[in-house]
Coordinates of C-alpha atoms in Angstrom, one line a residue:
M1 CA 7.5 -26.2 -10.6
K2 CA 4.8 -24.4 -11.8
A3 CA 4.4 -20.5 -10.8
L4 CA 1.9 -17.9 -11.9
V5 CA 3.9 -15.1 -13.4
C6 CA 2.3 -11.2 -13.7
N7 CA 4.1 -10.6 -16.9
E8 CA 2.7 -7.0 -17.2
P9 CA -0.4 -5.0 -15.7
G10 CA -3.4 -7.0 -16.2
R11 CA -1.5 -10.0 -17.7
L12 CA -0.8 -13.5 -15.8
T13 CA 0.7 -16.5 -17.2
M14 CA 1.2 -19.9 -15.7
V15 CA 5.0 -21.2 -16.3
S16 CA 7.2 -23.8 -15.8
Q17 CA 10.5 -23.0 -14.0
P18 CA 13.4 -24.9 -12.0
D19 CA 12.8 -25.1 -8.4
P20 CA 14.7 -22.9 -6.1
V21 CA 17.7 -24.1 -4.7
R22 CA 18.1 -23.8 -0.9
G23 CA 20.7 -21.4 0.2
E24 CA 22.7 -21.4 3.3
G25 CA 20.3 -20.7 6.4
E26 CA 17.7 -21.3 4.2
V27 CA 14.3 -23.7 4.2
L28 CA 12.8 -24.9 1.2
V29 CA 9.1 -25.0 1.7
R30 CA 6.6 -26.5 -0.3
I31 CA 3.8 -23.9 -0.7
R32 CA -0.1 -25.3 -0.1
H33 CA -1.9 -22.2 0.1
V34 CA -1.8 -18.5 -1.0
G35 CA -4.0 -15.6 0.3
I36 CA -4.6 -13.1 -2.4
C37 CA -4.0 -9.8 -1.0
G38 CA -4.9 -6.5 -2.0
T39 CA -1.3 -5.5 -2.6
D40 CA -1.7 -8.7 -5.2
F41 CA -4.6 -7.1 -7.1
H42 CA -2.7 -3.2 -7.3
I43 CA 0.2 -5.6 -9.0
F44 CA -2.3 -7.1 -11.1
A45 CA -3.9 -3.5 -12.0
G46 CA -0.2 -1.9 -12.2
K47 CA -0.8 0.5 -9.5
H48 CA 2.1 -0.7 -7.0
P49 CA 4.8 1.8 -6.9
F50 CA 7.7 -0.4 -5.8
L51 CA 7.6 -3.0 -8.3
E52 CA 9.3 -4.6 -11.5
Y53 CA 8.0 -6.8 -13.9
P54 CA 7.5 -10.0 -14.3
R55 CA 6.9 -10.9 -10.7
V56 CA 5.8 -14.2 -8.8
M57 CA 3.2 -12.5 -6.6
G58 CA 2.3 -13.8 -3.4
H59 CA 3.4 -13.1 0.5
E60 CA 0.4 -14.7 2.6
L61 CA 2.0 -18.3 2.6
S62 CA 1.4 -21.9 4.2
G63 CA 3.2 -24.7 3.3
T64 CA 5.2 -27.9 4.5
V65 CA 8.9 -28.0 5.2
D66 CA 10.5 -29.7 2.2
E67 CA 14.2 -29.6 3.0
A68 CA 15.7 -27.6 5.7
P69 CA 19.5 -27.2 7.4
D70 CA 20.9 -30.4 9.3
D71 CA 20.6 -28.5 12.6
S72 CA 17.1 -26.9 12.0
R73 CA 14.6 -26.7 14.4
L74 CA 12.2 -27.5 12.0
K75 CA 11.4 -31.0 10.3
K76 CA 10.8 -32.2 6.7
G77 CA 6.8 -32.5 6.5
E78 CA 6.2 -30.0 9.1
P79 CA 3.2 -27.5 8.5
V80 CA 4.4 -23.9 8.7
Y81 CA 3.7 -20.7 7.6
I82 CA 6.0 -17.7 6.1
V83 CA 6.6 -14.1 7.3
P84 CA 7.3 -12.5 4.2
Y85 CA 9.4 -9.7 5.2
L86 CA 13.2 -10.2 4.4
S87 CA 15.1 -7.8 6.7
C88 CA 18.7 -7.2 6.3
G89 CA 19.4 -7.6 10.0
T90 CA 22.0 -4.9 10.1
C91 CA 20.6 -1.3 9.8
Q92 CA 19.5 1.2 12.2
A93 CA 15.8 -0.2 12.3
C94 CA 17.2 -3.8 12.3
R95 CA 19.4 -3.2 15.4
K96 CA 16.4 -1.9 17.2
G97 CA 14.7 -4.9 16.8
L98 CA 12.2 -3.3 14.0
T99 CA 12.5 -5.3 11.1
N100 CA 9.3 -4.3 9.7
A101 CA 10.7 -1.0 9.1
C102 CA 14.0 -2.3 7.8
R103 CA 15.8 0.1 5.3
N104 CA 16.4 -2.3 3.0
I105 CA 13.6 -4.7 3.5
R106 CA 12.4 -7.1 0.7
V107 CA 8.8 -8.4 0.5
L108 CA 8.2 -11.3 -1.1
G109 CA 5.8 -11.4 -4.0
V110 CA 6.9 -7.6 -4.2
H111 CA 10.3 -6.8 -4.2
C112 CA 11.4 -10.3 -5.3
D113 CA 9.5 -13.5 -6.0
G114 CA 6.9 -14.8 -3.8
G115 CA 4.9 -17.7 -3.2
M116 CA 2.4 -18.3 -6.0
A117 CA 4.7 -21.2 -6.9
E118 CA 5.0 -24.8 -5.7
C119 CA 8.4 -24.0 -3.7
V120 CA 9.9 -21.0 -2.0
S121 CA 13.4 -21.0 -0.4
V122 CA 13.7 -18.2 2.2
P123 CA 15.5 -17.8 5.8
E124 CA 14.9 -20.3 8.3
S125 CA 14.0 -17.2 10.5
N126 CA 10.9 -16.6 8.6
V127 CA 9.5 -20.1 8.8
V128 CA 7.1 -21.0 11.7
P129 CA 5.4 -23.8 12.6
T130 CA 1.7 -23.7 12.3
G131 CA 0.8 -25.4 15.8
N132 CA -2.8 -26.7 15.7
I133 CA -4.1 -24.0 13.1
P134 CA -5.0 -25.7 9.6
L135 CA -2.9 -24.8 6.4
E136 CA -5.8 -23.0 5.0
D137 CA -6.4 -20.8 7.7
A138 CA -2.6 -20.3 8.4
S139 CA -2.5 -18.4 4.9
M140 CA -4.4 -15.6 6.6
I141 CA -1.9 -15.1 9.5
E142 CA 0.0 -12.4 7.7
F143 CA -3.0 -10.1 6.9
L144 CA -4.4 -10.4 10.1
A145 CA -0.9 -9.8 11.8
I146 CA -1.2 -6.3 9.8
G147 CA -4.2 -5.2 11.8
A148 CA -2.7 -6.7 15.1
H149 CA 0.3 -4.5 14.6
G150 CA -1.9 -1.5 14.1
V151 CA -3.9 -2.1 17.0
K152 CA -0.5 -2.9 19.1
R153 CA 0.7 0.4 18.0
G154 CA -2.4 2.3 18.7
N155 CA -2.1 1.1 22.2
I156 CA -5.8 0.2 22.1
A157 CA -7.2 -0.7 25.4
A158 CA -10.7 -1.9 27.0
E159 CA -11.3 1.6 27.9
D160 CA -11.1 3.2 24.5
R161 CA -13.8 4.0 21.8
V162 CA -12.2 3.4 18.6
L163 CA -13.1 4.3 15.0
I164 CA -12.2 2.0 12.0
T165 CA -12.1 3.6 8.9
G166 CA -12.4 1.2 6.1
S167 CA -13.9 -2.5 6.3
G168 CA -11.5 -4.3 3.9
P169 CA -9.7 -7.2 4.9
I170 CA -6.9 -5.1 6.8
G171 CA -9.7 -2.9 8.4
M172 CA -11.6 -6.3 9.4
S173 CA -8.4 -7.5 11.1
A174 CA -7.8 -4.5 13.0
I175 CA -11.5 -4.8 14.3
I176 CA -10.7 -8.5 15.5
F177 CA -7.8 -7.5 17.5
A178 CA -9.1 -4.1 18.9
K179 CA -12.4 -6.1 19.9
A180 CA -9.9 -9.0 21.5
R181 CA -8.4 -5.8 23.7
G182 CA -12.1 -5.2 24.8
A183 CA -12.6 -2.1 23.0
H184 CA -15.7 -0.7 22.1
V185 CA -15.4 -0.5 18.3
T186 CA -17.2 1.5 15.6
V187 CA -16.9 1.0 11.9
M188 CA -17.3 3.5 9.1
D189 CA -17.5 2.5 5.2
T190 CA -19.7 3.3 2.3
R191 CA -20.5 -0.4 1.7
E192 CA -23.5 -1.3 4.1
D193 CA -22.7 -4.8 3.4
R194 CA -19.4 -4.7 4.7
L195 CA -20.9 -2.7 7.6
A196 CA -23.1 -5.4 8.4
F197 CA -20.7 -8.4 8.3
A198 CA -18.4 -6.2 10.8
V199 CA -21.1 -6.4 13.4
D200 CA -22.4 -9.8 12.6
R201 CA -19.6 -11.5 12.4
L202 CA -16.4 -9.2 13.6
G203 CA -18.6 -8.2 16.5
A204 CA -18.3 -4.4 16.1
D205 CA -20.3 -2.4 18.2
A206 CA -21.6 0.4 16.1
T207 CA -21.3 1.6 12.6
I208 CA -21.3 4.8 10.4
F209 CA -22.1 5.4 6.9
A210 CA -19.2 7.3 5.2
D211 CA -21.5 10.0 3.4
G212 CA -21.6 13.8 4.2
S213 CA -23.4 13.2 7.5
A214 CA -20.8 11.0 9.2
E215 CA -19.4 13.6 11.4
T216 CA -22.5 14.4 12.6
E217 CA -23.3 10.8 13.5
A218 CA -20.1 10.2 14.9
S219 CA -20.7 13.2 17.1
R220 CA -24.4 12.0 18.1
Q221 CA -22.9 8.6 19.0
T222 CA -20.2 9.7 21.1
G223 CA -21.8 12.6 22.7
D224 CA -19.3 15.2 21.0
E225 CA -16.5 13.6 22.5
W226 CA -15.3 11.7 19.6
Y227 CA -12.7 8.7 19.3
D228 CA -9.7 7.6 21.5
V229 CA -8.1 6.1 18.7
V230 CA -8.9 6.0 14.8
V231 CA -7.4 3.7 12.7
D232 CA -7.7 4.3 8.7
A233 CA -7.7 1.3 6.6
T234 CA -9.2 2.9 3.3
G235 CA -5.8 3.0 1.4
N236 CA -7.5 6.5 -0.1
A237 CA -6.2 10.3 0.6
A238 CA -9.3 11.8 1.0
P239 CA -10.8 9.3 4.0
M240 CA -7.3 9.5 5.2
Q241 CA -7.0 13.1 5.8
R242 CA -10.8 13.2 7.0
G243 CA -10.2 11.0 9.6
F244 CA -8.6 14.1 11.5
N245 CA -12.0 15.4 12.2
F246 CA -12.9 12.5 14.3
L247 CA -10.1 12.6 17.0
A248 CA -11.1 13.1 20.9
H249 CA -8.8 15.3 22.7
G250 CA -5.6 13.3 23.7
A251 CA -6.5 10.8 20.8
R252 CA -4.1 8.6 18.6
Y253 CA -4.6 8.3 15.0
V254 CA -2.9 5.1 13.4
L255 CA -2.4 4.8 9.5
L256 CA -2.5 1.4 8.4
S257 CA -3.1 2.4 5.0
V258 CA -0.3 4.0 2.8
V259 CA -0.6 6.4 -0.2
R260 CA 1.4 8.2 -2.6
Q261 CA -0.1 11.5 -2.3
D262 CA 0.5 14.1 0.5
I263 CA -1.7 13.9 3.6
T264 CA -2.4 17.6 5.1
F265 CA -4.3 18.6 8.6
S266 CA -5.0 21.6 10.5
D267 CA -2.2 22.2 12.7
P268 CA -4.2 23.8 15.4
E269 CA -6.9 21.5 15.8
F270 CA -4.3 18.5 15.9
H271 CA -2.5 20.7 18.8
K272 CA -5.3 21.6 20.6
R273 CA -6.1 18.0 20.9
E274 CA -2.3 17.1 21.4
A275 CA -3.2 14.1 19.1
T276 CA -0.7 11.7 18.4
L277 CA 0.0 10.5 14.6
I278 CA 1.1 6.8 14.2
A279 CA 2.3 4.9 11.2
S280 CA 2.0 1.2 11.1
R281 CA 4.0 -0.7 8.8
N282 CA 3.9 -4.4 8.0
A283 CA 3.9 -6.4 11.4
Q284 CA 6.6 -8.1 13.9
A285 CA 6.9 -11.3 15.2
D286 CA 4.7 -10.9 18.4
D287 CA 1.8 -9.7 16.2
F288 CA 2.2 -12.9 14.0
A289 CA 2.0 -14.8 17.6
E290 CA -0.8 -12.9 18.6
V291 CA -3.0 -13.8 15.5
V292 CA -2.2 -17.7 16.2
R293 CA -3.1 -17.1 20.0
Q294 CA -6.8 -15.4 18.5
I295 CA -7.1 -18.1 16.3
E296 CA -6.7 -21.0 18.5
A297 CA -9.0 -19.2 21.0
G298 CA -11.5 -19.3 18.3
R299 CA -11.8 -15.4 18.2
V300 CA -10.8 -15.2 14.4
P301 CA -14.0 -16.2 12.4
T302 CA -11.6 -18.1 9.6
R303 CA -14.5 -19.6 7.4
A304 CA -16.0 -16.3 7.0
L305 CA -13.5 -14.5 6.2
N306 CA -12.2 -16.9 3.5
T307 CA -14.9 -16.3 0.9
H308 CA -13.3 -17.6 -2.4
R309 CA -11.1 -20.6 -3.0
G310 CA -9.4 -22.3 -6.2
R311 CA -6.4 -23.7 -7.4
L312 CA -3.4 -22.2 -8.7
E313 CA -3.8 -24.1 -12.2
D314 CA -7.0 -21.8 -12.6
G315 CA -5.5 -18.5 -10.9
V316 CA -5.2 -16.9 -14.7
E317 CA -8.9 -17.0 -14.9
L318 CA -9.7 -16.6 -10.9
F319 CA -7.7 -13.5 -10.5
S320 CA -9.7 -11.6 -13.4
Q321 CA -13.0 -12.9 -11.7
W322 CA -11.8 -12.0 -8.2
S323 CA -10.5 -8.5 -9.0
R324 CA -13.8 -7.2 -9.9
P325 CA -15.6 -5.3 -7.0
D326 CA -18.9 -7.1 -7.6
A327 CA -16.9 -10.3 -6.5
G328 CA -17.6 -10.0 -3.0
V329 CA -14.2 -11.4 -2.2
I330 CA -12.9 -10.4 1.3
K331 CA -10.3 -13.4 1.1
A332 CA -9.7 -15.5 -1.7
I333 CA -7.4 -18.3 -1.4
L334 CA -5.1 -20.4 -4.0
E335 CA -4.6 -23.9 -3.3
I336 CA -1.4 -25.7 -4.8

């Protein structure tokens, strides 16, 4: 089979390698579409802390069933998407149903080879029928589920005033699912084009430009009451720390981002607000299901989110192009 391999930072190669052999309890999936994630760009740039090269990237995957166990609920040729988090099923987190926080988790395309290839073999529990969703759209379900999980973790409700910092793809997914719950959503970023997209295409209610006057503007917009929920999707330590400045009394602060640096905050300010700090990692089965429901309901502008498309065969050239900030990528998808 063909596969796109990141041999080392900055170097991709299209190779031919043996097809995977389906293991016991696994399903062999013929990959059709692969969404390109910020994680993939970090791997390409050599910035991912949990990765060894060479690696076949790709964890936003859709395809068709090629081979399944005899007693499987899945049929050959059936359209499916893949949940890329391979959990152990036995650790303390898994026993509680928190498979997204498995102590021994392996993520396709990060800890083991992923789906920038013609086939993968994964446990049947990680393979889900797409229903009425086109395969191209199904390859976006995983990144959308990240935002849906963060919104769920923040317990966002219709009466909440929400600030989402960072309007990349993950921030956009948080906007979509916060709005689906009826919240009033403000988006903060340094890119005017992304702020305009958040309002025009995602239904955000207000925006704040993330310059030195952002706190003043947030205070003005909220009548000095600030935000019931702040969701950080910046992937940068400085704005993650700054996010504490925007918390209302009794607020929740959800960190969708993860960085290697320490994050610090003023304990007296945090305590007097009786604020809650919440980590959000990966996603769970109900988050994927929520994404499917919202896509089927027409509340996810999939065509607007999928800004760039190409073939796996052209991946070496396309990846270099799409990784540039001026490329304007929101979500790029490779077709196989």
